[in-house]
Amino acid sequence: MRLAALRRGVSLASVVWVPLALLAQSSELWKQGNWALQSPPPGNCGSLPLLQVKGPGSVFDPPNSAVLADLEKALPEALAKACPGTREVVLVSGRSRRLVRVQRAAAPAPAAPPAQSAPAPAPPQVREAAPPPEPVVTRRESPPASNQLAPLQPSEVVSGGTPAPPPVISSGPPARTVAVPSSTHAPTLGARSELPSLASVHKTEDKCEVLLKWLESGKSGDPAPTAYRMAMRPDMQRIFRDEPMNAVFGTTYDATENRWRLEMHEKAFGPCIGMVQPRANVPFAPRGPNQTLLQYAQQFQQYRQVIDGAFLGQPGPFEPAALSRYVQQARSQLALANQTMIAAGAARPDRQTFDQLNAQRQAVPAQLSLLTATEKSQVTEFLSQRLAAISSPIADEWLRGASSTQKGAASAKVLNSQFASITPVLTAMDAPARTAFQDRYNHLIESLIAEPLQSDIAKLQSVQPTLSGVLEIAGWKTTFDASYRDLRSFAAVRAAEHEYTQNRARVLTGALPAWIKQVDTIPVDGAAITAKRRDMEILFPTQEDRSSPVFSQYETPLRAKEDQLRLRVEAELRKQQQEAEAAALRNQQAAPQAPGGQAVQPAPSAPKGQLARAGAGGPITAASFTAAGLNHQDILTNIFTGDFDKIELKSDDLSFADTFGQFLTAFGRQCDRYLPQDRKVEMTVQVCTSRWVNGYGADRGCANWETQGTGVYADPELYAVKQKLDMQAAMDAPKTVLKMLTQKDPLSGMMNMAGEAMASSADMTSLVAKNGCASPGLKRFEENFTRFALNKQPIRLGESGPKLSPIDPLPGIPFRDQNYTRLMEDLISDQARSWAMNRYRAGSVSGVSVSTRDAKGRPAKIVANYTFDGFNGRSQGSVALTFGDGQPECMYFHDFPATCRTPNRRIVSSYENGGYQLQ
């Protein structure tokens, strides 16, 4: 049955057996008397559809020859509706089948003759293809008068709005053509393929070699997409284009018929893929497989999908219908590309043509999608060359028109705004031509503004060096910016701005003595100083003006006035403090006397929230405190003197929490009678009351913890500080352990920590004993020790009374913000040194803002974002900086939002002294 089907030109894979019940439901394509042709069910057209003829008997019987002739005449029109493009069908009538070739339906008015003549009914002989002629572009005999290029579209609209088929490269005599003059030779795509012809060889092995080269030519070109690394790529369809098909088979693919394709598969491809084993040509040759053909069969195996689809009609991307559509579309796009390049070569240099060519170049990937990457690159490069060739004349023409612009700054601004329209043309020019055009354009703009600019500079130079002259020169700058802001890129305008800078410095320097005299006459009052600072802001309206050296000369006398006001406020605060101390002394003298004539002294305790800057018990000097001979002498002394910025230890370190607790223990044991007896609290510890032992007797840790008193008491407010430090140390315990484990010698680090704890305990015991429980020096140490724990600013040794810092706003003078971005950058960089895993990206601080302020207008909370590198790559973090009494107090990072990180003391001290003032 297979052999009979092959002889009739019918592929077994393409024959569709349709159930009679389904055929009965199909509509009729043709009807004559008792005879009717049934339409195939939807989706069953395929490359070789099966049609049922209903009637009395078989239509192929001799008595029914007239009916068969009428059916064959009506078949093209009927199939054009049911299965468009079908050229062969299998008619089934009774028990007989016949392959019928369908003639093409006559087109109403073809726009151009077909590219090639229709194949003969018999299968075409494989022959060597003749070289294709030079491409000829079919055009209308009377081209339009305008020079518009045809866009890259599948068809061209002729007069009357009727779409005509795209021009094709014809191998026969062309229709009426008009020669296209070309100022630039355009490359021709679709040239003759260099593949050998199948008809030029005779041996089976040589034919396999020709076919293998044809198949492998589809691999060259674009790299294989990831989705087709293990499967045949759809772009292998390119081997069925006219050039390789003509070179190898002597015909185009869409001109072949099913019978020819089946025969080609059996006779040409069969031996190469191992389906047919030819007989040996040598008499008495030993029987056995041909090793050469076996090797070819292995190489051809990867192309079976292409071969079986194209020549057997197997469904898929290489079935005949899909390949025919591809070939026709590729031929159309190839002709369109050639037509586009020929028209581009003859295009005249005007802006309309340039825009059209530019649009065509951008449309190449989409509208020439079936061409190879090399072919699309050729089209794109040629269009780019043409754009570069016509860009210089277009730019010159634009500049000639611009030269007639009326002189003046307003005209120059309008012309400069129109310059953006010529930018695409300049982009297409080569670098030397673009530079030359830019120089000519700059010279034109500068010639338009030369006269008014010279007049403006003369006015600038005539301004007198007085305070009114400063205002006059500021007004000149405002007018100048309005006129020339859009022309700052030109050298003449930049030179005028430089002239403004020099003359402004001249006027400001000349008016400085008058300004100093005015500032000296104002009273030392906050409102007067603020009003004068507003006057200075009028003289220096922009940030650029305030960054000049002259600005600091104008600000110096104002700062001197502010310093005078600060001294007055500090003197007033000192006076109030002295009065309070005198009143306390009088109250002390009036207290009841103990036996022996001494006044009864109450037990010392720090009042809640005490922020006094002087120690208790009179003036305190360096001799009031001693830490000589102790392990941490320097740290303890710096805490006493208030030099927190010299201490490397942080209040959120685990060692500091232990040291603070050891001080309270030492003081409680030696100085219990100096504690507030009615409020003191007992210090407690966690004690393990039972251990967990497994079934093997191994100790697995503590099973139960209980809180037990130590018998030592402390001030409740100081003990609350210790509990806060212990809680923070517990939260930081995983981080501390991880940091220790990442050291080179973790065991040594743990031993050092244990040794430091023992040394601190001995230090605190000796410290209390050396200085005495009621000494003013130990009291000052306790106050500063608590301030250090709470991230408060210290009471410095030698301060005789209250002192205002730049962060303390003066009465009547608004608080001035500092550079918080730089402050946050320094604080985060310092904290990042102790990070175990993450790495901070320097300079990445962004989004800095003051979220809340206190009653004096100072920041109470600042939030900021930053970038860091961690386990998940680059990430975004955030941090909040809180303030206490105007000073940075705690940093809360996004990954530990409840943990207070102590800001660097040196950075805080610099901020307190105005080190981050805005410039």
CSV table of C-alpha atoms in Angstrom, one decimal, residues 8-404:
chain,number,residue,atom,x,y,z
A,8,ARG,CA,0.6,8.1,-7.1
A,9,GLY,CA,2.6,10.9,-5.4
A,10,VAL,CA,0.6,10.5,-2.1
A,11,SER,CA,2.5,10.5,1.2
A,12,LEU,CA,1.1,8.1,3.8
A,13,ALA,CA,1.8,10.7,6.5
A,14,SER,CA,-0.3,13.3,4.6
A,15,VAL,CA,-3.4,11.1,3.9
A,16,VAL,CA,-6.1,12.0,6.3
A,17,TRP,CA,-8.8,9.4,6.9
A,18,VAL,CA,-12.0,11.3,7.7
A,19,PRO,CA,-14.9,9.4,9.3
A,20,LEU,CA,-18.0,9.2,7.2
A,21,ALA,CA,-20.1,10.7,10.0
A,22,LEU,CA,-17.9,13.7,10.0
A,23,LEU,CA,-18.0,14.0,6.2
A,24,ALA,CA,-21.7,13.9,6.3
A,25,GLN,CA,-21.7,17.0,8.5
A,26,SER,CA,-19.4,18.9,6.2
A,27,SER,CA,-20.7,21.6,3.8
A,28,GLU,CA,-20.7,21.1,0.0
A,29,LEU,CA,-18.1,22.9,-2.1
A,30,TRP,CA,-19.7,21.9,-5.5
A,31,LYS,CA,-23.0,20.3,-6.5
A,32,GLN,CA,-24.3,19.1,-9.9
A,33,GLY,CA,-27.3,16.9,-10.1
A,34,ASN,CA,-26.7,13.9,-7.8
A,35,TRP,CA,-23.0,14.6,-7.5
A,36,ALA,CA,-21.5,16.8,-4.7
A,37,LEU,CA,-18.0,17.6,-3.4
A,38,GLN,CA,-17.8,17.7,0.4
A,39,SER,CA,-15.8,20.4,2.2
A,40,PRO,CA,-13.0,19.0,4.5
A,41,PRO,CA,-13.6,19.5,8.2
A,42,PRO,CA,-11.9,22.6,9.7
A,43,GLY,CA,-8.2,22.2,10.2
A,44,ASN,CA,-7.9,19.3,7.7
A,45,CYS,CA,-6.6,21.2,4.7
A,46,GLY,CA,-2.9,20.4,5.4
A,47,SER,CA,-0.4,20.1,2.5
A,48,LEU,CA,-2.5,17.4,0.7
A,49,PRO,CA,-6.2,17.6,1.7
A,50,LEU,CA,-8.6,14.6,1.2
A,51,LEU,CA,-12.0,15.5,-0.5
A,52,GLN,CA,-15.0,13.2,-0.7
A,53,VAL,CA,-17.1,13.1,-3.9
A,54,LYS,CA,-20.7,11.9,-3.3
A,55,GLY,CA,-22.8,10.4,-6.1
A,56,PRO,CA,-24.1,7.3,-7.8
A,57,GLY,CA,-21.0,5.2,-8.2
A,58,SER,CA,-17.5,6.5,-8.8
A,59,VAL,CA,-16.9,9.7,-10.6
A,60,PHE,CA,-13.7,8.2,-12.1
A,61,ASP,CA,-15.7,5.6,-14.1
A,62,PRO,CA,-15.7,6.3,-17.9
A,63,PRO,CA,-19.5,7.0,-18.1
A,64,ASN,CA,-19.0,9.9,-15.6
A,65,SER,CA,-16.2,11.6,-17.5
A,66,ALA,CA,-18.3,14.7,-18.2
A,67,VAL,CA,-19.1,15.1,-14.5
A,68,LEU,CA,-15.4,14.7,-13.7
A,69,ALA,CA,-14.5,17.4,-16.2
A,70,ASP,CA,-17.0,19.8,-14.7
A,71,LEU,CA,-15.7,19.0,-11.2
A,72,GLU,CA,-12.1,19.8,-12.2
A,73,LYS,CA,-13.2,23.1,-13.7
A,74,ALA,CA,-15.0,24.1,-10.5
A,75,LEU,CA,-12.3,22.8,-8.2
A,76,PRO,CA,-9.9,25.9,-8.2
A,77,GLU,CA,-12.7,28.3,-7.2
A,78,ALA,CA,-14.1,25.9,-4.6
A,79,LEU,CA,-10.7,25.3,-3.0
A,80,ALA,CA,-9.9,29.0,-3.0
A,81,LYS,CA,-12.6,29.4,-0.3
A,82,ALA,CA,-12.1,26.2,1.7
A,83,CYS,CA,-8.3,25.7,1.5
A,84,PRO,CA,-6.6,28.8,0.0
A,85,GLY,CA,-3.2,28.1,-1.5
A,86,THR,CA,-3.8,24.4,-2.0
A,87,ARG,CA,-2.4,23.1,-5.4
A,88,GLU,CA,-2.9,19.3,-5.0
A,89,VAL,CA,-5.8,17.3,-3.5
A,90,VAL,CA,-6.8,13.7,-3.2
A,91,LEU,CA,-10.3,13.0,-4.5
A,92,VAL,CA,-12.1,10.0,-3.0
A,93,SER,CA,-15.1,8.6,-4.9
A,94,GLY,CA,-16.4,5.1,-4.0
A,95,ARG,CA,-13.4,2.9,-3.7
A,96,SER,CA,-11.1,4.9,-6.0
A,97,ARG,CA,-8.7,7.7,-5.2
A,98,ARG,CA,-6.9,10.0,-7.5
A,99,LEU,CA,-4.3,12.8,-7.0
A,100,VAL,CA,-5.6,15.9,-8.8
A,101,ARG,CA,-3.4,19.0,-9.5
A,102,VAL,CA,-5.4,22.2,-9.1
A,103,GLN,CA,-4.8,25.1,-11.5
A,104,ARG,CA,-4.3,28.5,-9.9
A,105,ALA,CA,-7.3,30.8,-10.0
A,106,ALA,CA,-6.8,33.7,-12.4
A,107,ALA,CA,-5.9,36.9,-10.5
A,108,PRO,CA,-8.1,39.9,-11.3
A,109,ALA,CA,-5.2,42.2,-12.3
A,110,PRO,CA,-1.7,41.2,-11.4
A,111,ALA,CA,0.6,44.1,-10.6
A,112,ALA,CA,3.7,42.3,-11.9
A,113,PRO,CA,4.4,39.0,-13.7
A,114,PRO,CA,5.2,36.1,-11.4
A,115,ALA,CA,8.9,35.7,-10.4
A,116,GLN,CA,9.1,32.3,-12.1
A,117,SER,CA,6.9,30.3,-14.3
A,118,ALA,CA,4.7,27.5,-12.8
A,119,PRO,CA,6.3,24.1,-12.8
A,120,ALA,CA,5.2,21.5,-15.3
A,121,PRO,CA,2.9,18.7,-14.2
A,122,ALA,CA,5.7,16.2,-14.3
A,123,PRO,CA,8.2,16.4,-11.4
A,124,PRO,CA,11.0,18.8,-12.3
A,125,GLN,CA,14.4,17.4,-13.1
A,126,VAL,CA,17.2,18.3,-10.8
A,127,ARG,CA,19.4,20.6,-12.8
A,128,GLU,CA,22.2,23.1,-12.2
A,129,ALA,CA,20.8,26.6,-11.7
A,130,ALA,CA,22.0,29.3,-14.0
A,131,PRO,CA,23.4,32.4,-12.4
A,132,PRO,CA,20.6,34.8,-11.4
A,133,PRO,CA,20.5,38.0,-13.3
A,134,GLU,CA,21.2,41.4,-11.7
A,135,PRO,CA,18.2,42.5,-9.7
A,136,VAL,CA,15.8,44.9,-11.4
A,137,VAL,CA,13.4,46.9,-9.4
A,138,THR,CA,9.9,47.1,-10.9
A,139,ARG,CA,8.6,50.7,-10.7
A,140,ARG,CA,5.7,52.8,-11.9
A,141,GLU,CA,6.5,54.4,-15.3
A,142,SER,CA,5.8,57.9,-14.0
A,143,PRO,CA,7.4,58.3,-10.5
A,144,PRO,CA,6.0,60.9,-8.2
A,145,ALA,CA,7.5,64.3,-8.3
A,146,SER,CA,8.4,64.3,-4.6
A,147,ASN,CA,11.5,62.6,-3.3
A,148,GLN,CA,9.9,60.7,-0.5
A,149,LEU,CA,11.3,57.2,0.1
A,150,ALA,CA,8.9,54.3,0.3
A,151,PRO,CA,8.7,53.1,3.9
A,152,LEU,CA,9.7,49.6,4.8
A,153,GLN,CA,6.2,48.1,4.5
A,154,PRO,CA,5.1,44.9,2.8
A,155,SER,CA,3.3,46.7,0.0
A,156,GLU,CA,3.3,50.0,-1.8
A,157,VAL,CA,0.1,52.0,-2.2
A,158,VAL,CA,-0.4,53.2,-5.8
A,159,SER,CA,-2.8,55.8,-7.0
A,160,GLY,CA,-6.3,55.1,-6.1
A,161,GLY,CA,-5.3,53.5,-2.7
A,162,THR,CA,-5.0,50.0,-4.1
A,163,PRO,CA,-2.1,48.0,-2.5
A,164,ALA,CA,0.2,46.5,-5.0
A,165,PRO,CA,2.5,43.6,-4.3
A,166,PRO,CA,6.1,44.5,-3.3
A,167,PRO,CA,8.8,44.6,-5.9
A,168,VAL,CA,10.5,41.3,-6.5
A,169,ILE,CA,13.8,40.3,-8.1
A,170,SER,CA,12.7,38.8,-11.4
A,171,SER,CA,14.8,36.2,-13.3
A,172,GLY,CA,12.8,36.7,-16.5
A,173,PRO,CA,12.2,39.7,-18.7
A,174,PRO,CA,11.0,42.5,-16.4
A,175,ALA,CA,8.0,44.6,-16.9
A,176,ARG,CA,8.2,48.3,-17.6
A,177,THR,CA,11.1,49.6,-15.6
A,178,VAL,CA,12.6,53.0,-14.9
A,179,ALA,CA,16.3,53.2,-14.3
A,180,VAL,CA,17.1,54.5,-10.8
A,181,PRO,CA,20.0,56.9,-10.7
A,182,SER,CA,22.3,56.1,-7.9
A,183,SER,CA,24.7,58.6,-6.3
A,184,THR,CA,26.0,55.8,-4.0
A,185,HIS,CA,26.3,52.2,-5.0
A,186,ALA,CA,24.0,50.1,-3.0
A,187,PRO,CA,24.9,46.5,-2.1
A,188,THR,CA,22.7,43.8,-3.5
A,189,LEU,CA,21.3,41.2,-1.2
A,190,GLY,CA,20.4,37.7,-2.3
A,191,ALA,CA,23.4,37.2,-4.6
A,192,ARG,CA,24.1,33.7,-6.1
A,193,SER,CA,24.9,31.1,-3.5
A,194,GLU,CA,28.3,29.4,-3.7
A,195,LEU,CA,26.8,26.0,-2.8
A,196,PRO,CA,27.4,23.2,-5.4
A,197,SER,CA,24.6,21.8,-7.6
A,198,LEU,CA,23.2,18.4,-6.9
A,199,ALA,CA,23.1,17.8,-10.7
A,200,SER,CA,26.9,18.4,-11.0
A,201,VAL,CA,27.8,15.2,-9.2
A,202,HIS,CA,26.9,11.6,-9.9
A,203,LYS,CA,28.2,9.4,-7.2
A,204,THR,CA,25.9,8.8,-4.2
A,205,GLU,CA,28.6,9.8,-1.7
A,206,ASP,CA,29.1,13.1,-3.6
A,207,LYS,CA,25.4,13.8,-3.6
A,208,CYS,CA,25.4,13.3,0.2
A,209,GLU,CA,28.2,15.7,0.5
A,210,VAL,CA,26.3,18.4,-1.5
A,211,LEU,CA,23.2,17.9,0.5
A,212,LEU,CA,25.2,18.0,3.8
A,213,LYS,CA,26.8,21.3,2.8
A,214,TRP,CA,23.3,22.6,2.0
A,215,LEU,CA,22.0,21.6,5.4
A,216,GLU,CA,25.0,22.9,7.3
A,217,SER,CA,24.8,26.3,5.6
A,218,GLY,CA,21.7,27.0,7.8
A,219,LYS,CA,23.9,26.9,11.0
A,220,SER,CA,26.0,29.9,10.1
A,221,GLY,CA,24.8,33.4,11.1
A,222,ASP,CA,23.1,34.2,14.4
A,223,PRO,CA,24.1,32.4,17.6
A,224,ALA,CA,21.8,29.7,18.7
A,225,PRO,CA,19.1,30.8,21.2
A,226,THR,CA,19.1,29.0,24.6
A,227,ALA,CA,15.7,27.4,23.8
A,228,TYR,CA,17.1,25.6,20.7
A,229,ARG,CA,20.4,24.3,21.9
A,230,MET,CA,19.1,20.7,21.9
A,231,ALA,CA,16.5,21.0,19.1
A,232,MET,CA,16.5,22.2,15.5
A,233,ARG,CA,16.2,25.9,15.3
A,234,PRO,CA,13.3,27.4,13.3
A,235,ASP,CA,15.7,29.7,11.4
A,236,MET,CA,17.0,26.6,9.6
A,237,GLN,CA,14.3,27.6,7.2
A,238,ARG,CA,16.8,30.0,5.6
A,239,ILE,CA,18.3,27.0,3.6
A,240,PHE,CA,15.0,26.9,1.6
A,241,ARG,CA,15.3,30.4,0.4
A,242,ASP,CA,15.7,31.0,-3.4
A,243,GLU,CA,19.4,31.4,-3.5
A,244,PRO,CA,20.4,28.0,-1.9
A,245,MET,CA,17.5,26.1,-3.4
A,246,ASN,CA,18.4,27.4,-6.9
A,247,ALA,CA,22.0,26.6,-6.4
A,248,VAL,CA,21.5,23.0,-5.1
A,249,PHE,CA,18.2,21.8,-6.7
A,250,GLY,CA,17.7,24.2,-9.6
A,251,THR,CA,14.3,25.4,-8.5
A,252,THR,CA,12.6,27.4,-5.7
A,253,TYR,CA,10.9,25.5,-2.9
A,254,ASP,CA,7.5,27.0,-3.4
A,255,ALA,CA,7.6,25.9,-7.1
A,256,THR,CA,8.0,22.2,-6.2
A,257,GLU,CA,5.1,19.7,-5.9
A,258,ASN,CA,4.5,16.9,-3.5
A,259,ARG,CA,5.4,14.2,-6.0
A,260,TRP,CA,8.8,15.8,-6.6
A,261,ARG,CA,9.5,16.2,-2.9
A,262,LEU,CA,8.7,12.6,-2.2
A,263,GLU,CA,10.9,11.5,-5.0
A,264,MET,CA,13.7,13.7,-3.8
A,265,HIS,CA,13.4,12.3,-0.3
A,266,GLU,CA,13.5,8.7,-1.6
A,267,LYS,CA,16.3,9.0,-4.2
A,268,ALA,CA,18.5,11.9,-3.0
A,269,PHE,CA,18.2,11.8,0.7
A,270,GLY,CA,17.4,8.1,1.2
A,271,PRO,CA,20.9,6.8,0.8
A,272,CYS,CA,22.3,9.6,2.9
A,273,ILE,CA,20.0,9.0,5.9
A,274,GLY,CA,20.3,5.2,5.7
A,275,MET,CA,16.9,4.4,4.4
A,276,VAL,CA,18.1,3.1,1.0
A,277,GLN,CA,21.3,1.1,0.5
A,278,PRO,CA,22.5,1.4,-3.1
A,279,ARG,CA,24.0,-1.6,-4.8
A,280,ALA,CA,27.8,-1.7,-5.3
A,281,ASN,CA,28.9,-0.7,-8.9
A,282,VAL,CA,31.9,-3.1,-8.8
A,283,PRO,CA,31.1,-6.6,-9.9
A,284,PHE,CA,31.6,-9.4,-7.4
A,285,ALA,CA,32.0,-6.7,-4.6
A,286,PRO,CA,31.5,-8.2,-1.1
A,287,ARG,CA,28.1,-7.6,0.4
A,288,GLY,CA,28.0,-5.4,3.4
A,289,PRO,CA,27.2,-1.8,4.6
A,290,ASN,CA,28.8,1.1,2.9
A,291,GLN,CA,30.9,2.7,5.7
A,292,THR,CA,31.0,6.1,4.0
A,293,LEU,CA,27.2,6.2,3.8
A,294,LEU,CA,27.0,5.1,7.4
A,295,GLN,CA,29.0,8.0,8.5
A,296,TYR,CA,26.8,10.3,6.4
A,297,ALA,CA,23.7,8.8,8.1
A,298,GLN,CA,25.1,9.7,11.5
A,299,GLN,CA,25.7,13.3,10.3
A,300,PHE,CA,22.3,13.6,8.7
A,301,GLN,CA,20.5,12.3,11.8
A,302,GLN,CA,20.5,15.8,13.4
A,303,TYR,CA,18.6,17.2,10.3
A,304,ARG,CA,15.9,14.5,10.1
A,305,GLN,CA,13.3,17.0,11.4
A,306,VAL,CA,14.1,19.4,8.5
A,307,ILE,CA,14.3,16.7,5.9
A,308,ASP,CA,11.2,14.8,6.8
A,309,GLY,CA,9.2,17.9,7.3
A,310,ALA,CA,10.2,19.6,4.0
A,311,PHE,CA,10.2,16.5,1.8
A,312,LEU,CA,7.7,14.1,3.5
A,313,GLY,CA,5.2,16.7,4.7
A,314,GLN,CA,5.5,15.8,8.4
A,315,PRO,CA,3.8,18.6,10.5
A,316,GLY,CA,6.0,21.2,12.2
A,317,PRO,CA,8.0,24.3,11.5
A,318,PHE,CA,9.4,22.6,8.3
A,319,GLU,CA,6.2,21.3,6.7
A,320,PRO,CA,5.7,22.4,3.1
A,321,ALA,CA,2.9,25.0,3.8
A,322,ALA,CA,5.0,26.7,6.4
A,323,LEU,CA,8.2,26.7,4.3
A,324,SER,CA,6.3,28.0,1.2
A,325,ARG,CA,5.0,30.9,3.3
A,326,TYR,CA,8.4,31.6,4.7
A,327,VAL,CA,10.1,31.5,1.2
A,328,GLN,CA,7.5,33.9,-0.2
A,329,GLN,CA,7.9,36.3,2.8
A,330,ALA,CA,11.7,36.1,2.7
A,331,ARG,CA,11.7,36.8,-1.0
A,332,SER,CA,9.4,39.8,-0.5
A,333,GLN,CA,11.6,41.2,2.4
A,334,LEU,CA,14.7,40.6,0.3
A,335,ALA,CA,13.3,42.6,-2.6
A,336,LEU,CA,12.0,45.3,-0.2
A,337,ALA,CA,15.5,45.6,1.3
A,338,ASN,CA,17.1,45.9,-2.1
A,339,GLN,CA,14.5,48.5,-3.2
A,340,THR,CA,15.1,50.5,0.0
A,341,MET,CA,18.8,50.6,-0.5
A,342,ILE,CA,18.6,51.6,-4.2
A,343,ALA,CA,16.1,54.3,-3.3
A,344,ALA,CA,18.3,55.5,-0.4
A,345,GLY,CA,21.3,55.7,-2.7
A,346,ALA,CA,19.4,58.0,-5.1
A,347,ALA,CA,17.8,60.1,-2.3
A,348,ARG,CA,18.5,63.8,-2.4
A,349,PRO,CA,19.8,65.5,0.8
A,350,ASP,CA,16.9,67.2,2.5
A,351,ARG,CA,15.4,66.8,6.0
A,352,GLN,CA,12.3,64.9,4.9
A,353,THR,CA,14.5,62.3,3.3
A,354,PHE,CA,16.8,62.1,6.4
A,355,ASP,CA,13.9,61.5,8.7
A,356,GLN,CA,12.5,58.8,6.5
A,357,LEU,CA,15.9,57.1,6.1
A,358,ASN,CA,16.4,57.2,9.9
A,359,ALA,CA,12.9,55.7,10.4
A,360,GLN,CA,13.7,53.0,7.9
A,361,ARG,CA,17.0,52.2,9.7
A,362,GLN,CA,15.2,51.8,13.0
A,363,ALA,CA,12.5,49.6,11.4
A,364,VAL,CA,15.0,47.2,9.8
A,365,PRO,CA,14.9,44.6,12.7
A,366,ALA,CA,11.1,44.4,12.7
A,367,GLN,CA,10.3,44.6,9.0
A,368,LEU,CA,13.2,42.5,7.7
A,369,SER,CA,12.9,39.9,10.5
A,370,LEU,CA,13.3,36.9,8.1
A,371,LEU,CA,16.7,38.0,6.8
A,372,THR,CA,19.9,36.9,8.3
A,373,ALA,CA,21.8,39.1,10.8
A,374,THR,CA,24.4,39.8,8.2
A,375,GLU,CA,21.9,40.9,5.7
A,376,LYS,CA,20.1,43.2,8.2
A,377,SER,CA,23.5,44.6,9.2
A,378,GLN,CA,24.2,45.4,5.5
A,379,VAL,CA,21.0,47.3,5.2
A,380,THR,CA,21.5,49.1,8.5
A,381,GLU,CA,25.1,50.0,7.6
A,382,PHE,CA,24.2,51.3,4.2
A,383,LEU,CA,21.4,53.4,5.5
A,384,SER,CA,23.8,54.8,8.1
A,385,GLN,CA,26.3,55.6,5.4
A,386,ARG,CA,23.6,57.4,3.4
A,387,LEU,CA,22.5,59.3,6.5
A,388,ALA,CA,26.1,60.4,7.2
A,389,ALA,CA,26.5,61.4,3.5
A,390,ILE,CA,23.4,63.6,3.4
A,391,SER,CA,23.7,65.0,6.9
A,392,SER,CA,26.4,67.6,6.2
A,393,PRO,CA,24.4,69.3,3.3
A,394,ILE,CA,21.3,69.3,5.5
A,395,ALA,CA,23.1,70.8,8.4
A,396,ASP,CA,24.8,73.4,6.2
A,397,GLU,CA,21.4,74.4,4.8
A,398,TRP,CA,19.9,74.8,8.3
A,399,LEU,CA,22.9,76.9,9.3
A,400,ARG,CA,22.5,79.2,6.2
A,401,GLY,CA,18.8,79.7,7.2
A,402,ALA,CA,19.8,80.4,10.8
A,403,SER,CA,22.3,83.1,9.7
A,404,SER,CA,19.5,85.4,8.8
